[in-house]
Coordinates of C-alpha atoms and ligand atoms in Angstrom, one line a residue:
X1 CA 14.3 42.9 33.9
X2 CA 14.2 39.1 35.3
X3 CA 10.6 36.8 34.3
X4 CA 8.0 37.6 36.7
X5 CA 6.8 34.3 37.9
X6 CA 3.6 33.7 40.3
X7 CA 3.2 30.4 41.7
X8 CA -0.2 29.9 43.3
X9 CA 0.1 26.8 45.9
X10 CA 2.8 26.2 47.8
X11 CA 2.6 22.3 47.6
X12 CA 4.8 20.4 46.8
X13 CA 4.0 21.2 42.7
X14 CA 4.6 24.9 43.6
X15 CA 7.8 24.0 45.0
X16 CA 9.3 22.1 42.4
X17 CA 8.0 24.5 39.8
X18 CA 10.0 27.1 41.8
X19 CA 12.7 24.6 41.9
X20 CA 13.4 24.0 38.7
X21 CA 13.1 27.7 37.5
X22 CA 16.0 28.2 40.0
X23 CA 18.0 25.2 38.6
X24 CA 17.6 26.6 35.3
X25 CA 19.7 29.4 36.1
X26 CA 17.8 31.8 34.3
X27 CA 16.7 35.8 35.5
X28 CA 13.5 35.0 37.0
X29 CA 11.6 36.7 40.0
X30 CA 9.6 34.5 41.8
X31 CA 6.5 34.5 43.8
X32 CA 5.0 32.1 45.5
X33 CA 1.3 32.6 46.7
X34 CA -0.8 30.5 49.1
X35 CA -4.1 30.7 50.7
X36 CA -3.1 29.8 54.3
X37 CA -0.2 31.3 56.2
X38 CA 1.5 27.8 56.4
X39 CA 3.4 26.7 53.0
X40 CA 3.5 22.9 52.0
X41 CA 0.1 22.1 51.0
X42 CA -0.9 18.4 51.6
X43 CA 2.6 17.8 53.1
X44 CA 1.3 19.3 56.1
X45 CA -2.7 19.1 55.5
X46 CA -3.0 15.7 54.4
X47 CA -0.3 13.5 54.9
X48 CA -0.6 11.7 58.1
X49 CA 0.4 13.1 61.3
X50 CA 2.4 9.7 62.3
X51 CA 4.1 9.5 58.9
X52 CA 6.7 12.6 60.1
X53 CA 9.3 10.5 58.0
X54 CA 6.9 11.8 54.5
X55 CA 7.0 15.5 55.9
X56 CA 10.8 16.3 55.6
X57 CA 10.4 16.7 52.1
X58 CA 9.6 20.0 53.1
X59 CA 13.2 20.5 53.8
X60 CA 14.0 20.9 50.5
X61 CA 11.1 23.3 49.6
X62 CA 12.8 25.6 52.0
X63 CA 16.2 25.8 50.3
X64 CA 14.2 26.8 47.5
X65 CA 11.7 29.1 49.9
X66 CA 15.1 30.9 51.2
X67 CA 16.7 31.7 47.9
X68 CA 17.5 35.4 46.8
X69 CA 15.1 35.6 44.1
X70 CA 11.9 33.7 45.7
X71 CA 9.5 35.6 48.2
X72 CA 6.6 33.8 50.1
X73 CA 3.1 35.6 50.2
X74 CA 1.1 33.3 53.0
X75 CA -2.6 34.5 53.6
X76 CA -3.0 35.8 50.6
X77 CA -6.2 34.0 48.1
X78 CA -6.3 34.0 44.8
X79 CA -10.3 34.7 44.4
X80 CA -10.5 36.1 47.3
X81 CA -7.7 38.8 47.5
X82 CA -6.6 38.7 44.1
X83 CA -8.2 38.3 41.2
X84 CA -6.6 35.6 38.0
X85 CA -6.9 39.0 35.3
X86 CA -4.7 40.6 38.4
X87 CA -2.3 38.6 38.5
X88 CA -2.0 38.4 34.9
X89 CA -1.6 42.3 34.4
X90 CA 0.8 41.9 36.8
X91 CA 3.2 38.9 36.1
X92 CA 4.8 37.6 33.1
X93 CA 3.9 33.7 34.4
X94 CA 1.6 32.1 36.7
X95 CA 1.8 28.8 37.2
X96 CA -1.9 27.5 39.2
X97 CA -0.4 24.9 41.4
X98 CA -3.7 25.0 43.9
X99 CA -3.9 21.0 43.8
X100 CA -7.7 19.2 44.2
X101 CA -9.5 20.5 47.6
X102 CA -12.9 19.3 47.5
X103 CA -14.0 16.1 48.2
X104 CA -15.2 14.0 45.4
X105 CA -19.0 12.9 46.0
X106 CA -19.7 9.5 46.8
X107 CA -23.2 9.9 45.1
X108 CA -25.8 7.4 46.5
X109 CA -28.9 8.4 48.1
X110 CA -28.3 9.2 52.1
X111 CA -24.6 10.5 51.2
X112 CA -25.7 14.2 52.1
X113 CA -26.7 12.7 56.1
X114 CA -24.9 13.8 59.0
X115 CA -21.7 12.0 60.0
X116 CA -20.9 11.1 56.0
X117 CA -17.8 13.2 55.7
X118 CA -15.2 12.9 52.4
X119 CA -11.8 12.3 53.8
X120 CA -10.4 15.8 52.2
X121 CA -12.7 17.3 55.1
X122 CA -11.5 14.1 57.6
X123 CA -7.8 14.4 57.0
X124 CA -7.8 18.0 56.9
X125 CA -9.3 18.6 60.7
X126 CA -7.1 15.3 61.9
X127 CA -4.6 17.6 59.8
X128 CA -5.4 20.7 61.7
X129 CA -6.4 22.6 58.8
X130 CA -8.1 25.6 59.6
X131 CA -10.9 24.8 56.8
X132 CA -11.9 22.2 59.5
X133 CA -11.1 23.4 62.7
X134 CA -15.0 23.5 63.5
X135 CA -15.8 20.1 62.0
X136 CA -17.7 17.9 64.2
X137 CA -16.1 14.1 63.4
X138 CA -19.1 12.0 64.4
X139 CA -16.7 9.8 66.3
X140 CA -19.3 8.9 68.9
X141 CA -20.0 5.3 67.1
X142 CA -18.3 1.8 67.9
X143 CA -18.0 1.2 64.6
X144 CA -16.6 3.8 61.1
X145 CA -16.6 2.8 57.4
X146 CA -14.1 4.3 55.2
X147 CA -14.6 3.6 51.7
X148 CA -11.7 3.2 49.4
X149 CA -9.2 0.8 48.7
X150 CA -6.0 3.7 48.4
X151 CA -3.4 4.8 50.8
X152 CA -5.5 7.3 52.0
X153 CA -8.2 5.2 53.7
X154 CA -5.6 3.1 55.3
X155 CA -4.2 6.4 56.7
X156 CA -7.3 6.9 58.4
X157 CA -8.2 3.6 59.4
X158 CA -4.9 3.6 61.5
X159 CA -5.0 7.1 62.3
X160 CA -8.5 6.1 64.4
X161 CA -6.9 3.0 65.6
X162 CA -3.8 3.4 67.1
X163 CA -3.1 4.0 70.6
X164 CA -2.1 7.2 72.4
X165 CA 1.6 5.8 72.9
X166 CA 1.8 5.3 69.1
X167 CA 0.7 8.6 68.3
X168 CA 3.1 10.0 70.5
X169 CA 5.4 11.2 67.6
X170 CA 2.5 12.0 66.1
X171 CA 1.5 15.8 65.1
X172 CA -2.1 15.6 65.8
X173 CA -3.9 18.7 67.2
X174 CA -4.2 18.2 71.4
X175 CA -7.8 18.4 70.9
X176 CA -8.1 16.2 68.0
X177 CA -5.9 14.1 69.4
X178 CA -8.4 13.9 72.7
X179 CA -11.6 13.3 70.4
X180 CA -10.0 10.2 68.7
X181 CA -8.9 8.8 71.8
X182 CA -12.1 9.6 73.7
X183 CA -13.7 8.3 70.6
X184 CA -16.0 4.5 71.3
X185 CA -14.0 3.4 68.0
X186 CA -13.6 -0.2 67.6
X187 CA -13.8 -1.4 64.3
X188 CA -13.3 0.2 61.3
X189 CA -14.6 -1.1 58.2
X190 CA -12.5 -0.6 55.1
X191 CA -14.6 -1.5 52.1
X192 CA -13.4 -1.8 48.5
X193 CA -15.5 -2.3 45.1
X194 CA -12.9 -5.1 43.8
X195 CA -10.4 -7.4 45.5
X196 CA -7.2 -8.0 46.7
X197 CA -5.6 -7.8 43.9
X198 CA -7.2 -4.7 42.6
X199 CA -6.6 -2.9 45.6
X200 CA -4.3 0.5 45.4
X201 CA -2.2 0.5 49.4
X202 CA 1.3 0.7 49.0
X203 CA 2.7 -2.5 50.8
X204 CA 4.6 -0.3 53.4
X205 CA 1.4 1.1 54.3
X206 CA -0.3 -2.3 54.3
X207 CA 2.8 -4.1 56.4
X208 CA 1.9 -1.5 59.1
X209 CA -1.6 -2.4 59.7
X210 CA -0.1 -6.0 60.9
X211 CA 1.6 -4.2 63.6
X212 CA -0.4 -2.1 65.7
X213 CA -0.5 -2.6 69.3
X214 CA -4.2 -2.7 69.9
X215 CA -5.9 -3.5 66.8
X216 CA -5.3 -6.3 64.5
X217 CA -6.4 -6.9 61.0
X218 CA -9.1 -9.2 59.4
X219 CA -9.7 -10.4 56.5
X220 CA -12.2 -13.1 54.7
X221 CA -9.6 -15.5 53.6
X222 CA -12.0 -16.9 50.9
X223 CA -11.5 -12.8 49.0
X224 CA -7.5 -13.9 49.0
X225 CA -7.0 -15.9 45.4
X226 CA -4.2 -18.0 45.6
X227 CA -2.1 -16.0 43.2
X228 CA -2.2 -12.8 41.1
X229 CA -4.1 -13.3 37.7
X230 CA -4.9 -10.4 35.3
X231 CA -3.0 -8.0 32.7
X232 CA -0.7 -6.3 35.0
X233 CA 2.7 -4.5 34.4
X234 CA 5.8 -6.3 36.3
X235 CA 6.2 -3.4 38.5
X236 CA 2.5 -3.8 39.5
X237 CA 2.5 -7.4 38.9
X238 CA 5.2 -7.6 42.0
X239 CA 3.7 -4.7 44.2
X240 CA 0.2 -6.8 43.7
X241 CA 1.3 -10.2 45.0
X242 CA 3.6 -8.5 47.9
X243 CA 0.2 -7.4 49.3
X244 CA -1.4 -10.3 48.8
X245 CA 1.1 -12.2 50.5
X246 CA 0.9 -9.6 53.4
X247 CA -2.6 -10.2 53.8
X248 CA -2.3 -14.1 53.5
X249 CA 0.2 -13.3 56.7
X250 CA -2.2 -11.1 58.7
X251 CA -4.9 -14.3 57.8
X252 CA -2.0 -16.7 59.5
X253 CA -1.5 -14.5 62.4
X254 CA -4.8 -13.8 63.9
X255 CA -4.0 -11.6 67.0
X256 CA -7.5 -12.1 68.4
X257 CA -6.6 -10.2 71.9
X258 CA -6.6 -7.2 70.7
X259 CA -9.4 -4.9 71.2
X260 CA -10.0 -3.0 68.0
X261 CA -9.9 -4.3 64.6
X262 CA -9.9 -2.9 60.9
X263 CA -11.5 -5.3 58.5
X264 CA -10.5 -5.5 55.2
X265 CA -14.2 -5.8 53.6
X266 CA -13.3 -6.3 49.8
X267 CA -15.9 -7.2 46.9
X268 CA -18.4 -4.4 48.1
X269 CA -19.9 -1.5 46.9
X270 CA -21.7 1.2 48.8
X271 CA -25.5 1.9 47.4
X272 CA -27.4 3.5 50.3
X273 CA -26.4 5.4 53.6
X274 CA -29.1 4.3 56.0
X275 CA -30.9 6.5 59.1
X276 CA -33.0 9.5 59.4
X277 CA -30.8 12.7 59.8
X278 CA -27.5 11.3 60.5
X279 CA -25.8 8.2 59.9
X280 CA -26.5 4.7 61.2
X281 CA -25.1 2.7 58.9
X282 CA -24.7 1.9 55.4
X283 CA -25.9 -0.8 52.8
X284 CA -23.8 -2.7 50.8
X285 CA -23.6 -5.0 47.6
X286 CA -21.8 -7.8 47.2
X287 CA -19.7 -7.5 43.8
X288 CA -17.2 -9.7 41.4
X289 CA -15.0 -8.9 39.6
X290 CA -14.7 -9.1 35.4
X291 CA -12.5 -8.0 32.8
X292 CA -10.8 -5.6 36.6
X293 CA -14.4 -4.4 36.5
X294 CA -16.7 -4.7 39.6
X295 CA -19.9 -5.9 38.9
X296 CA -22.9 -6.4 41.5
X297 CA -24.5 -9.7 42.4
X298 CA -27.4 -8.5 43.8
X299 CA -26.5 -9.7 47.4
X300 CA -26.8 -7.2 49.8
X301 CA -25.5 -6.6 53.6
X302 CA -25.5 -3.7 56.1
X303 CA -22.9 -2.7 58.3
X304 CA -24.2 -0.7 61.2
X305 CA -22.3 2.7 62.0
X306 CA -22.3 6.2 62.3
X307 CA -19.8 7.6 60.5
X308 CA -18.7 7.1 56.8
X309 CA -15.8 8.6 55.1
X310 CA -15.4 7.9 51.9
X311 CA -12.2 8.4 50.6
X312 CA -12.9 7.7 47.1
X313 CA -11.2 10.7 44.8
X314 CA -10.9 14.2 45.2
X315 CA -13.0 17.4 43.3
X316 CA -11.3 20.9 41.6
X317 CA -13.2 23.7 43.5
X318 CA -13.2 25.8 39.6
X319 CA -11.9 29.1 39.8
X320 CA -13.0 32.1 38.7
X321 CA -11.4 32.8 35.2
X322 CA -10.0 29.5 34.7
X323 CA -11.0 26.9 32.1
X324 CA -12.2 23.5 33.9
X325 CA -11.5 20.1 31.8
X326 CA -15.1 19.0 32.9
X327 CA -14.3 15.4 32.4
X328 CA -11.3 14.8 33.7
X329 CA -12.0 17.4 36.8
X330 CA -8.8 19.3 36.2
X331 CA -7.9 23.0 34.8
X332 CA -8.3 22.6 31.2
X333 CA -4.4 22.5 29.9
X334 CA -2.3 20.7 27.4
X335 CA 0.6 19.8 28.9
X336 CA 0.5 22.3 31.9
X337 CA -0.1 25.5 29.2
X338 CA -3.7 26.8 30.1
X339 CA -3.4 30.5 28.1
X340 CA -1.0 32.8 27.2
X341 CA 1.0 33.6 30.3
X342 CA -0.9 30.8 32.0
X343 CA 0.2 27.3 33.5
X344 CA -0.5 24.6 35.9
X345 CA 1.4 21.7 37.5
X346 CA 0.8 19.2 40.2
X347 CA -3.0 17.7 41.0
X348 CA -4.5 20.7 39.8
X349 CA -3.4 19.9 36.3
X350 CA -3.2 15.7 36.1
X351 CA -5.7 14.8 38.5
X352 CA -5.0 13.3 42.3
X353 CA -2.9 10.6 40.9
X354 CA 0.9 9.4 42.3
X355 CA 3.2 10.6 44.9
X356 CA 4.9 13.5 46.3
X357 CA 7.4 12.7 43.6
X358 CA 4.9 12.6 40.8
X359 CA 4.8 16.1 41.0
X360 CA 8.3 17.1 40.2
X361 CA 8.6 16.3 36.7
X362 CA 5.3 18.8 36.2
X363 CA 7.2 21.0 38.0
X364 CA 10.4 21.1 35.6
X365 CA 7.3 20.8 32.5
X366 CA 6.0 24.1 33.7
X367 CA 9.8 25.9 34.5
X368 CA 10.3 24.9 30.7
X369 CA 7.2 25.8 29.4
X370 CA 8.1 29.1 30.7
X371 CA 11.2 29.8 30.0
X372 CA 10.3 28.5 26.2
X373 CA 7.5 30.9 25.7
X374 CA 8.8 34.1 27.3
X375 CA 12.7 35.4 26.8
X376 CA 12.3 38.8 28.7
X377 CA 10.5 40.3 31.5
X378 CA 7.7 42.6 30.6
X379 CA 5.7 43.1 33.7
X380 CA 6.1 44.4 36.6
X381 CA 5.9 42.1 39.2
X382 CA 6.5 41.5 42.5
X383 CA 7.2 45.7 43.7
X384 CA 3.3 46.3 41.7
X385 CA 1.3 43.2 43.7
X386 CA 2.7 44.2 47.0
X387 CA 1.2 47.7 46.6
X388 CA -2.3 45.5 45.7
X389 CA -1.9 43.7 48.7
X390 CA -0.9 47.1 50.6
X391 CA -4.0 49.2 49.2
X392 CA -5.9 46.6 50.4
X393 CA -5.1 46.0 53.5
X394 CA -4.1 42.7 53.2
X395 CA -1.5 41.1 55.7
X396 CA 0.6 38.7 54.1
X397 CA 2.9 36.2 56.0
X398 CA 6.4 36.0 54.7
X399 CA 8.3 33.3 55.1
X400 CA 10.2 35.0 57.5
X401 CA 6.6 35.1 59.2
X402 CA 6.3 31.7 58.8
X403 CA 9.6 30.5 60.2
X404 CA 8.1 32.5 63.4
X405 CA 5.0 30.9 63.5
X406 CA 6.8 27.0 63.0
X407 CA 9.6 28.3 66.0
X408 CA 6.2 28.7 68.2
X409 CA 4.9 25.7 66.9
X410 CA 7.7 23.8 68.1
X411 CA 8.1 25.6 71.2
X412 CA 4.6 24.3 72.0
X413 CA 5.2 20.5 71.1
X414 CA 4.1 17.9 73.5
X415 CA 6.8 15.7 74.4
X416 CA 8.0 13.8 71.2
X417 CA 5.8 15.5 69.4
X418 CA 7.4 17.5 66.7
X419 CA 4.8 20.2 66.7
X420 CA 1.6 21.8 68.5
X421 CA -0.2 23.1 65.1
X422 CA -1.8 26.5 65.3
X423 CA -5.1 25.6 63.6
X424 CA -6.7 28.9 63.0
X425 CA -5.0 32.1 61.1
X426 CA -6.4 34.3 63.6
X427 CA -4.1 32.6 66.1
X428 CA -0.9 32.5 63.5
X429 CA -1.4 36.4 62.6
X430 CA -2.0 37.1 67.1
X431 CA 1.2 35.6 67.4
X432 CA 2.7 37.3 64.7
X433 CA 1.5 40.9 65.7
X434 CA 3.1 40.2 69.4
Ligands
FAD1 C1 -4.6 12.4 52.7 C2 -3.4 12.4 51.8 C3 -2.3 11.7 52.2 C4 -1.2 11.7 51.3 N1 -0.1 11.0 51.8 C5 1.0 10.9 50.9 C6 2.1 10.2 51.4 O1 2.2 9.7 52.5 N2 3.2 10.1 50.5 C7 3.1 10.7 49.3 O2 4.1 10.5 48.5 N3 2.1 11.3 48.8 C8 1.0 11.5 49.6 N4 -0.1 12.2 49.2 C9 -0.1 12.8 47.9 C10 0.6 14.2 47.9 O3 0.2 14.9 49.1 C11 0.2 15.0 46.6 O4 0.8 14.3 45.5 C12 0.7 16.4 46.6 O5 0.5 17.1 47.8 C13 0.0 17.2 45.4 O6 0.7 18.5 45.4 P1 0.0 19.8 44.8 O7 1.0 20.8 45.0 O8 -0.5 19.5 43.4 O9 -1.3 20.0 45.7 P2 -1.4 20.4 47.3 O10 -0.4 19.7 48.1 O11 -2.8 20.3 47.6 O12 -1.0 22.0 47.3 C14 -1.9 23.0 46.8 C15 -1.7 24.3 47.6 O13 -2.5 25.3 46.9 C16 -3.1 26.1 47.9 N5 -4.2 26.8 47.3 C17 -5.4 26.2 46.8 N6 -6.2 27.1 46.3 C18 -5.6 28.3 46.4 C19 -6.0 29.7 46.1 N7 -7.1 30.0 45.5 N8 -5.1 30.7 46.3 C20 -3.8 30.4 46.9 N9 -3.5 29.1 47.3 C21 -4.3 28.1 47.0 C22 -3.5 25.1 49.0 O14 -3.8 25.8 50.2 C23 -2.3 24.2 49.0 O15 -1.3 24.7 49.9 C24 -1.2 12.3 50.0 C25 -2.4 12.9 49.6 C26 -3.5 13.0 50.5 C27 -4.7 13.7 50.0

């Protein structure tokens, strides 16, 4: 009888657990469970919808999603439809691949006011997710702060910024899509607790911001030190002073016609979001930096707005049955093994940290975890949690399913557009019953 395997998360973690297990050649069955009827995780929830190049990553998850011995069970929740104890009378593995949902809280009094919304939420209704689909953006301000100095707050920044003609190729939602660009946006405030220097964008990412049609980037040239100082590895050493000559450029190239702008605000830290019920702006310390820490000066400024979006980390919604490493806000695991039977890969194990790549070499950790700790199959499997899903009612979306719904989704693309998103499951599982 081949190793039962259940993959929950079909991210890129769940796919290159799945992956591996296939490369290994071994007699495995394996399942592949997700919560929404769409597969891919954050390759279609949060990466952004101008960065199509990132998303054909999925290409390969789909040899993998079309091999004999892998099904796809779309719709289907573990927690919700399924319990963990289920699934482990059931299969011989289960790998939790379920990645870091929540949005990690930013923590200073006013943060729970209207129009302060964590960019897991942001990215995800930009995304079409249909956790969001209802989300009201607070978009009707001149001016948005995103807090965080990563990739992900420059993805937003630009996102809110660029114009309809460069969000052509673009997957955004139509009426997303309309709210941004109806949207009295004009500056966006990117603030970051340390420097330069310190700063996490990827330079390709950074490059981009000096080349949007109608917004141009500024920055304080007295935050830009003349070179890059501190205990860094070569690799980051050279990735550090690429971006700070790319800023020094965006400082020698003012492009003061255009309308909108994103300004770099480095050397700051968030302590209070100011108004009554909702948002109108936020305060601000001034900071230095010492021994990479930031430290406050007691300085402080206010930048008027009415929406914040802090995209400072990401939160583990804990499930049911599952130990939670408190600190680290992971599932509790030593090197991907939670219990007997039990394993994890990708964000939900090592924290939001890396790339899509990152999570591929968790993904061949778990395949060999597995196929280390159990030689035969034992349980039943896949034939036993279909007639669960069966007795209760549950309609699952195959791949097969899936394929459909993507076909539709392309059929309904604006023009260079590579997809109209379905944003609700009620609307996948309609066009899936007609
Ligand atoms: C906004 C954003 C932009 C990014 N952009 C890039 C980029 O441009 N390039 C890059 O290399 N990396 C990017 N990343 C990082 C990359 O997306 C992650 O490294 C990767 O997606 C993590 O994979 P994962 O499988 O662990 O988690 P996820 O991708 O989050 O997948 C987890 C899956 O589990 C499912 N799930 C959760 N709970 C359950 C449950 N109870 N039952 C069943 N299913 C469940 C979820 O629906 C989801 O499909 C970005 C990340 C973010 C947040």
């Amino acid at each position: 009888m081949p190793i039962s395997v259940a993959i929950v998360g079909s991210g890129p973690s769940g796919f290159y657990v799945a992956e591996a297990l296939i490369k290994s050649g071994a007699d495995v069955a394996i399942d592949i469970i997700e919560r929404l009827p769409t597969p891919f995780g954050l390759i279609r929830g949060g990466v952004a919808p101008d960065h199509q190049s990132t998303k054909r990553v999925t290409r390969a998850y789909e040899r993998s999603a079309l091999t004999e011995c892998v099904r796809y069970y779309g719709n289907v929740e573990l927690n919700r439809d399924i319990s963990i104890e289920e699934l482990r009378n059931t299969y011989d593995a289960i790998v939790l691949a379920t990645g870091m949902p929540g949005d990690a809280k930013l923590g200073i009094p006013g943060d729970d006011k209207k129009g302060v919304i964590g960019s897991a939420t942001f990215v995800g209704w930009y995304n079409g997710h249909p956790d969001f689909k209802d989300l009201d953006p607070c978009l009707n301000t001149a001016n948005v702060v995103v807090i965080g100095n990563g990739n992900v707050a420059i993805d937003i920044a630009r996102v809110l910024v660029k114009t309809p003609e460069e969000m052509v190729e673009a997957d955004l939602p139509k009426g997303v899509a309309e709210a941004i660009q109806n949207a009295p946006v004009t500056d966006v405030y990117m603030v970051g607790r340390r420097g330069p220097v310190e700063a996490k964008f990827t330079n390709v990412e950074l490059r981009e911001m000096g080349h949007l049609a109608n917004a141009r980037a500024v920055i304080d040239p007295s935050d830009l030190p003349d070179s890059v100082t501190g205990d860094w590895s070569d690799r980051d050493r050279r990735l550090r002073e690429r971006n700070l000559e790319t800023l020094k450029e965006f400082v020698a190239a003012p492009q003061a016609e255009k309308p909108k702008a994103v300004h770099f605000t480095f050397f700051a830290k968030p302590v209070e979001i100011l108004g009554g019920d909702r948002v109108e702006g936020i305060r601000l310390e001034k900071t230095r930096v010492a021994n990479g820490r930031a430290e406050g000066t007691g300085e402080f400024f206010d930048i008027a707005c009415g929406l914040v979006i802090p995209a400072i980390g990401y939160a583990l919604q804990p499930l049911a049955g599952v130990p939670m490493d408190e600190e680290r806000g992971t599932i509790r695991n030593t090197d991907g093994r939670i219990a007997e039977g039990l394993y994890t890969a990708g964000w939900a194990k090592r924290g939001p940290t890396g790339v899509i790549g990152t999570n591929k070499p968790d993904g061949v950790a778990a395949a060999e975890a597995i196929l280390q700790d159990i030689k035969e199959g034992m349980k039943p499997g896949r034939p036993a949690f279909e007639a669960l899903l069966k007795s209760r009612d549950i309609r699952w979306v195959s791949y097969a399913d899936w394929q459909l719904i993507n076909e539709a989704e392309v059929a309904n693309a604006a023009p260079g557009s590579p997809r109209e998103k379905f944003v609700t499951t009620e609307d996948m599982l309609d066009l899936l019953a007609n």
